[in-house]
């Protein structure tokens, strides 16, 4: 059927499963091309082993599923800082839908709490090819401030040029609030003991 299609239309491209001499099956793509040689019509088959591509596709799908289901906020920007990807955790924490942030600069989360020196240092670190690790206070879509622990790394191509940045962030606001409450309770307990001793 494939050969008939190629003879009729001139060429036909399709995926197929081939077998090696060892008996092992492997995925392949095939291009059948009709050729005329000295009055005879023949078919030329170009077969390409797709094992590595399929393996890479499977690995890429697995990686994407892991990022999509991660509890950490994951975002990717281009080399100028425009957002090209965010995962569902980013949407859940910030309140921004993916469609609202794609193409926009990551500055949209700036809280105004940090000074320009903080952001300049951050940008100099990542644009210099190094990873930034630290805490920052950002602002959700509804205006609420939150504290996050962030790791922002440059992504380099084969020639060493930065093509994008990937950020993995975790909202630690609740943890900081609990720590503050515990510290306050410990202070009150200490004052109570001191007063009791007096």
Rosetta silent file (secondary structure, phi, psi, omega in degrees, C-alpha in Angstrom):
SEQUENCE: XXXXXXXXXXXXXXXXXXXXXXXXXXXXXXXXXXXXXXXXXXXXXXXXXXXXXXXXXXXXXXXXXXXXXXXXXXXXXXXXXXXXXXXXXXXXXXXXXXXXXXXXXXXXXXXXXXXXXXXXXXXXXXXXXXXXXXXXXXXXXXXXXXXXXXXXXXXXXXXXXXXXXXXXXXXXXXXXXXXXXXXXXXXXXXXXXXXXXX
SCORE:     score description
SCORE:     0.000 S_00000001
   1 L     0.000  -42.063  178.321    0.000    0.000    0.000 S_00000001
   2 H   -64.956  -41.901 -179.039    2.853    2.381    0.856 S_00000001
   3 H   -65.881  -40.568  178.814    4.659    1.498   -2.337 S_00000001
   4 H   -63.042  -40.537  178.799    1.523    1.998   -4.414 S_00000001
   5 H   -62.321  -44.406 -179.662    1.004    5.438   -2.835 S_00000001
   6 H   -64.894  -39.072  179.063    4.614    6.413   -3.626 S_00000001
   7 H   -65.742  -37.782 -177.009    4.299    5.176   -7.211 S_00000001
   8 H   -75.164  -41.888 -173.237    1.085    7.123   -7.681 S_00000001
   9 H   -99.254  -14.769 -178.934    2.108   10.399   -6.008 S_00000001
  10 L   105.435  -31.086  176.062    5.865   10.403   -6.601 S_00000001
  11 E  -162.207  158.950  178.967    6.887   10.032   -2.941 S_00000001
  12 E  -153.055  130.977 -177.988    5.563    8.881    0.403 S_00000001
  13 E  -115.667  133.213 -179.318    6.927    9.470    3.938 S_00000001
  14 E  -158.649  164.837  175.621    5.917    7.313    6.893 S_00000001
  15 E   -96.686  148.661 -174.856    7.045    5.769   10.179 S_00000001
  16 E  -152.770  163.612  173.623    7.724    2.072   10.352 S_00000001
  17 E  -108.216  122.643  179.863    9.290   -0.575   12.572 S_00000001
  18 E  -105.761  170.123  179.615   12.385   -2.206   11.078 S_00000001
  19 E  -126.649  131.797  177.619   14.403   -5.195   12.180 S_00000001
  20 L   -78.676  170.542  177.028   18.173   -5.350   12.571 S_00000001
  21 L   -60.339  -26.676 -179.577   20.235   -8.395   11.584 S_00000001
  22 L   -76.793  -10.958 -177.550   20.274   -9.271   15.292 S_00000001
  23 L    98.331  -11.005 -179.921   16.468   -9.491   15.286 S_00000001
  24 L   -69.117  134.952  177.268   16.088   -6.341   17.376 S_00000001
  25 E   -86.514  147.279  177.546   13.227   -4.080   16.279 S_00000001
  26 E  -146.480  147.561  178.892   13.821   -0.352   15.913 S_00000001
  27 E   -75.187  142.124 -179.816   11.683    2.676   14.962 S_00000001
  28 E  -144.512  155.781  168.379   12.428    4.195   11.570 S_00000001
  29 E  -110.116  143.344 -176.315   11.170    6.824    9.193 S_00000001
  30 E  -129.118  134.582  173.086   11.041    5.920    5.528 S_00000001
  31 E  -116.093  112.763  174.722   10.881    8.088    2.446 S_00000001
  32 E   -95.054  128.915 -179.088    9.845    6.223   -0.672 S_00000001
  33 E  -127.941  130.100  177.460   10.613    8.125   -3.862 S_00000001
  34 E   -78.710  129.617  177.490    9.627    7.129   -7.391 S_00000001
  35 E  -131.154  147.174  178.353   12.548    7.359   -9.802 S_00000001
  36 E  -112.454  121.395  178.937   12.785    6.660  -13.515 S_00000001
  37 E  -127.447  115.948  177.649   16.005    5.108  -14.805 S_00000001
  38 L    49.950   46.820  175.751   16.365    4.244  -18.488 S_00000001
  39 L    82.335   -2.983  177.680   12.638    3.839  -18.953 S_00000001
  40 E  -104.121  137.228  176.997   12.141    1.764  -15.827 S_00000001
  41 E   -96.822  126.071 -179.543   10.165    3.077  -12.863 S_00000001
  42 E  -131.440  170.774  175.020   11.599    2.128   -9.487 S_00000001
  43 E  -115.766  132.071  173.864   11.254    3.067   -5.862 S_00000001
  44 E  -104.518  129.497  179.263   14.123    4.367   -3.798 S_00000001
  45 E  -109.171  123.990  173.636   13.765    3.877   -0.032 S_00000001
  46 E  -107.120  115.909 -175.415   15.616    6.150    2.385 S_00000001
  47 E  -110.080  130.084  179.488   15.476    4.622    5.855 S_00000001
  48 E  -121.722  126.703  177.671   16.454    6.573    8.956 S_00000001
  49 E   -72.397  121.523 -176.390   16.948    4.959   12.376 S_00000001
  50 L  -106.944   16.392 -176.800   14.882    6.996   14.855 S_00000001
  51 H   -57.425  -50.549 -177.558   15.923    5.148   18.038 S_00000001
  52 H   -66.335  -39.905  179.356   17.908    8.048   19.516 S_00000001
  53 H   -63.861  -43.237  179.124   15.288   10.654   18.567 S_00000001
  54 H   -63.178  -39.921  179.364   12.508    8.563   20.149 S_00000001
  55 H   -64.489  -42.962  178.820   14.618    8.105   23.278 S_00000001
  56 H   -64.718  -39.901  177.971   15.276   11.860   23.444 S_00000001
  57 H   -62.157  -42.637  179.211   11.547   12.575   22.917 S_00000001
  58 H   -63.744  -42.932  178.874   10.649   10.203   25.773 S_00000001
  59 H   -63.918  -41.099  179.421   13.248   11.835   28.034 S_00000001
  60 H   -64.657  -41.517  178.242   11.955   15.309   27.123 S_00000001
  61 H   -63.713  -42.063  179.632    8.358   14.268   27.892 S_00000001
  62 H   -63.137  -43.000  178.738    9.410   12.804   31.242 S_00000001
  63 H   -63.566  -43.808  179.848   11.299   15.995   32.109 S_00000001
  64 H   -63.773  -41.060  178.000    8.361   18.190   31.122 S_00000001
  65 H   -62.142  -40.570  179.916    5.941   16.098   33.236 S_00000001
  66 H   -63.874  -43.270  179.956    8.289   16.418   36.230 S_00000001
  67 H   -67.509  -41.642 -179.759    8.515   20.199   35.817 S_00000001
  68 H   -63.347  -33.402 -175.752    4.764   20.557   35.288 S_00000001
  69 H   -98.594    2.622 -179.253    4.030   18.557   38.456 S_00000001
  70 L   -66.899  144.197  175.446    6.771   20.069   40.616 S_00000001
  71 L   -77.714  -18.329  177.153    5.732   21.811   43.838 S_00000001
  72 L   -78.314  146.778  173.419    8.495   24.353   43.152 S_00000001
  73 E   -75.841  124.607  178.028    7.713   27.355   40.969 S_00000001
  74 E  -118.465  128.727  174.826    9.606   26.910   37.707 S_00000001
  75 E  -137.406  148.556  177.997    9.926   29.698   35.172 S_00000001
  76 E  -126.938  133.060  176.435   12.062   30.130   32.075 S_00000001
  77 E  -119.542  162.132  173.138   12.881   33.464   30.472 S_00000001
  78 E   -77.698 -176.340 -175.538   14.719   34.347   27.296 S_00000001
  79 L   -64.840  -20.284  179.172   18.124   36.061   27.450 S_00000001
  80 L   -95.119   -3.270  177.969   16.442   39.481   27.897 S_00000001
  81 L    98.865    5.740  177.278   14.204   38.340   30.782 S_00000001
  82 E   -79.993  133.885 -175.855   10.905   37.851   28.915 S_00000001
  83 E   -71.843  129.025  177.772    8.967   34.881   30.303 S_00000001
  84 E  -115.891  -14.413  178.572    8.656   31.939   27.903 S_00000001
  85 E  -158.751  139.657  167.633    7.437   29.242   30.331 S_00000001
  86 E  -139.158  148.934  178.831    5.908   28.891   33.794 S_00000001
  87 L   -95.210  171.239 -179.007    4.620   25.748   35.477 S_00000001
  88 H   -57.386  -32.179  178.444    1.307   25.308   37.350 S_00000001
  89 H   -62.897  -37.498  176.170    2.991   25.911   40.738 S_00000001
  90 H   -60.299  -45.514  179.818    3.986   29.380   39.507 S_00000001
  91 H   -61.850  -43.572 -176.877    0.350   30.059   38.580 S_00000001
  92 H   -64.337  -40.700 -177.095   -0.908   28.774   41.948 S_00000001
  93 H   -77.573  -47.838 -172.702    1.467   30.936   44.017 S_00000001
  94 H   -82.855  -22.936 -177.224    1.474   34.169   42.010 S_00000001
  95 L    85.772   -4.016  178.216   -2.161   34.147   40.868 S_00000001
  96 L   -88.973  132.777  172.128   -1.084   34.854   37.277 S_00000001
  97 L   -75.325  152.314 -179.105   -2.314   32.512   34.550 S_00000001
  98 H   -52.142  -44.021 -177.290    0.349   31.290   32.136 S_00000001
  99 H   -63.461  -27.692 -178.444   -1.212   33.252   29.274 S_00000001
 100 H   -74.094  -26.295 -173.938   -0.981   36.485   31.290 S_00000001
 101 H  -104.969  -19.761 -178.325    2.779   36.297   31.813 S_00000001
 102 L   -59.714  129.130 -179.278    4.137   34.781   28.600 S_00000001
 103 L    88.019  -13.954  179.214    6.174   37.386   26.746 S_00000001
 104 L   -90.740  155.699  179.572    6.195   39.762   29.712 S_00000001
 105 E   -74.896  145.088 -178.675    9.311   40.638   31.679 S_00000001
 106 H   -64.928   -7.844  175.794    9.730   38.896   35.029 S_00000001
 107 H   -61.887  -16.352 -178.036    9.846   42.382   36.615 S_00000001
 108 H   -60.968  -16.291  178.732    6.053   42.187   36.838 S_00000001
 109 H   -92.014   -5.074 -177.041    6.558   40.365   40.171 S_00000001
 110 E   -57.348  134.837 -176.837    8.741   43.111   41.684 S_00000001
 111 L   -92.236  -22.559 -174.206    7.485   44.155   45.106 S_00000001
 112 L    88.590   -1.115 -179.524    9.339   47.447   45.467 S_00000001
 113 L   -77.929  -39.235 -178.662   10.876   46.212   48.714 S_00000001
 114 L   -86.244  148.166  178.386   14.356   45.633   47.267 S_00000001
 115 L   -84.949  175.512 -177.524   16.494   48.479   45.985 S_00000001
 116 H   -64.794  -29.222  179.184   18.075   48.729   42.538 S_00000001
 117 H   -61.503  -40.451  178.988   21.404   47.456   43.894 S_00000001
 118 H   -59.229  -50.446 -177.317   19.762   44.114   44.775 S_00000001
 119 H   -69.923  -34.072  178.147   18.381   43.642   41.251 S_00000001
 120 H   -64.737  -43.291  178.272   21.587   44.894   39.607 S_00000001
 121 H   -62.422  -43.912  178.411   23.620   42.345   41.593 S_00000001
 122 H   -58.396  -49.680 -177.370   21.159   39.587   40.673 S_00000001
 123 H   -65.387  -40.460  178.881   21.324   40.479   36.957 S_00000001
 124 H   -64.161  -35.462  179.373   25.127   40.809   36.961 S_00000001
 125 H   -64.876  -54.474 -174.469   25.394   37.392   38.601 S_00000001
 126 H   -74.540  -35.994  179.080   23.217   35.486   36.117 S_00000001
 127 H   -72.753  -15.840  175.107   24.244   37.424   32.998 S_00000001
 128 L   -87.492    5.241  176.659   27.845   36.717   34.006 S_00000001
 129 L    88.768    9.572 -179.365   27.133   32.993   33.710 S_00000001
 130 L  -107.827  164.539 -179.651   26.801   32.295   37.445 S_00000001
 131 L   -94.323  134.468  175.558   23.868   31.016   39.501 S_00000001
 132 E   -95.304  132.278  173.620   22.001   33.333   41.886 S_00000001
 133 E  -130.417  128.407  179.372   20.761   31.851   45.150 S_00000001
 134 E   174.280 -179.265  177.879   18.870   33.932   47.655 S_00000001
 135 E  -103.643  146.908  173.578   15.624   35.203   49.117 S_00000001
 136 E  -148.703  153.776  177.373   13.477   37.897   47.630 S_00000001
 137 E  -101.696  123.279  179.398   10.131   39.451   48.324 S_00000001
 138 E  -120.179  175.230 -175.366    7.821   39.477   45.334 S_00000001
 139 E  -121.878  131.117  176.974    4.253   40.562   44.682 S_00000001
 140 L   -76.284  172.983  179.967    1.320   38.374   43.617 S_00000001
 141 L   -59.366  -36.199 -178.574   -1.273   39.442   41.081 S_00000001
 142 L   -82.292    2.855  178.079   -3.604   40.568   43.894 S_00000001
 143 L    95.105   -8.794  179.091   -0.867   42.754   45.416 S_00000001
 144 L   -68.306  136.298  176.701   -0.022   40.411   48.301 S_00000001
 145 E   -87.631  146.373  175.641    3.675   40.217   49.114 S_00000001
 146 E  -144.332  153.964  179.610    5.376   36.865   49.558 S_00000001
 147 E  -104.463  135.102  179.547    8.913   35.724   50.282 S_00000001
 148 E  -129.140  149.850  171.421   10.562   33.165   48.067 S_00000001
 149 E   -98.338  123.528 -171.627   13.773   31.236   48.092 S_00000001
 150 E  -124.226  144.649  168.510   15.120   31.370   44.549 S_00000001
 151 E  -126.699  116.803 -178.118   17.767   29.689   42.444 S_00000001
 152 E  -120.108  121.921 -175.905   18.187   31.345   39.039 S_00000001
 153 E  -123.516  144.149  174.005   20.630   29.813   36.572 S_00000001
 154 E   -76.832  149.015  175.127   21.738   30.761   33.067 S_00000001
 155 E  -112.533  122.749 -176.163   21.216   28.224   30.263 S_00000001
 156 E  -107.178  146.322  175.000   24.070   28.152   27.753 S_00000001
 157 L   -83.848 -175.656 -175.889   24.112   26.787   24.216 S_00000001
 158 L   -62.152  -22.866 -179.169   26.917   24.590   22.824 S_00000001
 159 L   -92.873   -0.992  178.871   29.071   27.672   22.131 S_00000001
 160 L    91.054    8.689  179.477   28.748   29.013   25.693 S_00000001
 161 L   -88.340  135.730  178.525   26.298   31.818   24.865 S_00000001
 162 E   -72.063  122.502 -179.747   23.463   32.413   27.345 S_00000001
 163 E  -105.562  -24.590 -178.895   20.178   31.670   25.599 S_00000001
 164 E  -165.207  177.809  176.983   17.803   31.735   28.567 S_00000001
 165 E  -131.727  140.749  176.629   17.456   31.607   32.337 S_00000001
 166 E  -118.622  133.242 -179.180   15.679   29.024   34.464 S_00000001
 167 E  -120.058  131.424  172.787   14.379   29.849   37.943 S_00000001
 168 E  -116.268  120.317 -173.420   13.305   27.390   40.619 S_00000001
 169 E  -131.348  152.796  178.889   11.548   29.148   43.484 S_00000001
 170 E  -133.880  129.004  177.795    9.756   28.164   46.682 S_00000001
 171 E   -74.471  115.906 -178.531    7.269   30.292   48.614 S_00000001
 172 L  -112.672   15.416 -177.565    8.565   30.344   52.205 S_00000001
 173 H   -56.614  -48.054 -177.350    6.200   33.012   53.551 S_00000001
 174 H   -63.587  -41.326  178.438    4.261   30.600   55.765 S_00000001
 175 H   -61.174  -42.915  179.498    7.475   29.090   57.169 S_00000001
 176 H   -65.069  -38.840  177.907    8.809   32.555   58.030 S_00000001
 177 H   -63.888  -42.238  178.425    5.504   33.462   59.716 S_00000001
 178 H   -64.795  -40.762  177.523    5.604   30.263   61.806 S_00000001
 179 H   -62.155  -41.684  179.877    9.230   30.964   62.771 S_00000001
 180 H   -64.751  -41.128  178.740    8.272   34.506   63.810 S_00000001
 181 H   -64.404  -41.397  179.386    5.349   33.180   65.899 S_00000001
 182 H   -64.525  -42.602  178.362    7.607   30.608   67.573 S_00000001
 183 H   -62.189  -42.144  178.924   10.209   33.274   68.329 S_00000001
 184 H   -63.773  -42.408  179.464    7.515   35.542   69.787 S_00000001
 185 H   -63.668  -40.119  178.855    6.166   32.690   71.932 S_00000001
 186 H   -65.588  -37.696  177.251    9.682   31.923   73.168 S_00000001
 187 H   -63.140  -46.445 -178.962   10.195   35.612   74.054 S_00000001
 188 H   -62.977  -38.268  178.666    6.905   35.711   75.953 S_00000001
 189 H   -65.027  -40.903  178.521    7.821   32.509   77.777 S_00000001
 190 H   -63.973  -42.620  178.213   11.208   34.016   78.719 S_00000001
 191 H   -63.878  -39.943  178.476    9.536   37.219   79.960 S_00000001
 192 H   -61.588  -42.927  178.740    7.068   35.093   81.950 S_00000001
 193 H   -65.342  -42.751  179.166    9.886   33.164   83.616 S_00000001
 194 H   -61.657  -46.068  179.465   11.766   36.355   84.355 S_00000001
 195 H   -63.505  -40.107  179.007    8.643   37.951   85.864 S_00000001
 196 H   -63.577  -38.295 -179.958    7.938   34.764   87.836 S_00000001
 197 H   -68.462  -37.166  178.859   11.488   34.783   89.209 S_00000001
 198 L   -67.924    0.000    0.000   11.201   38.440   90.267 S_00000001
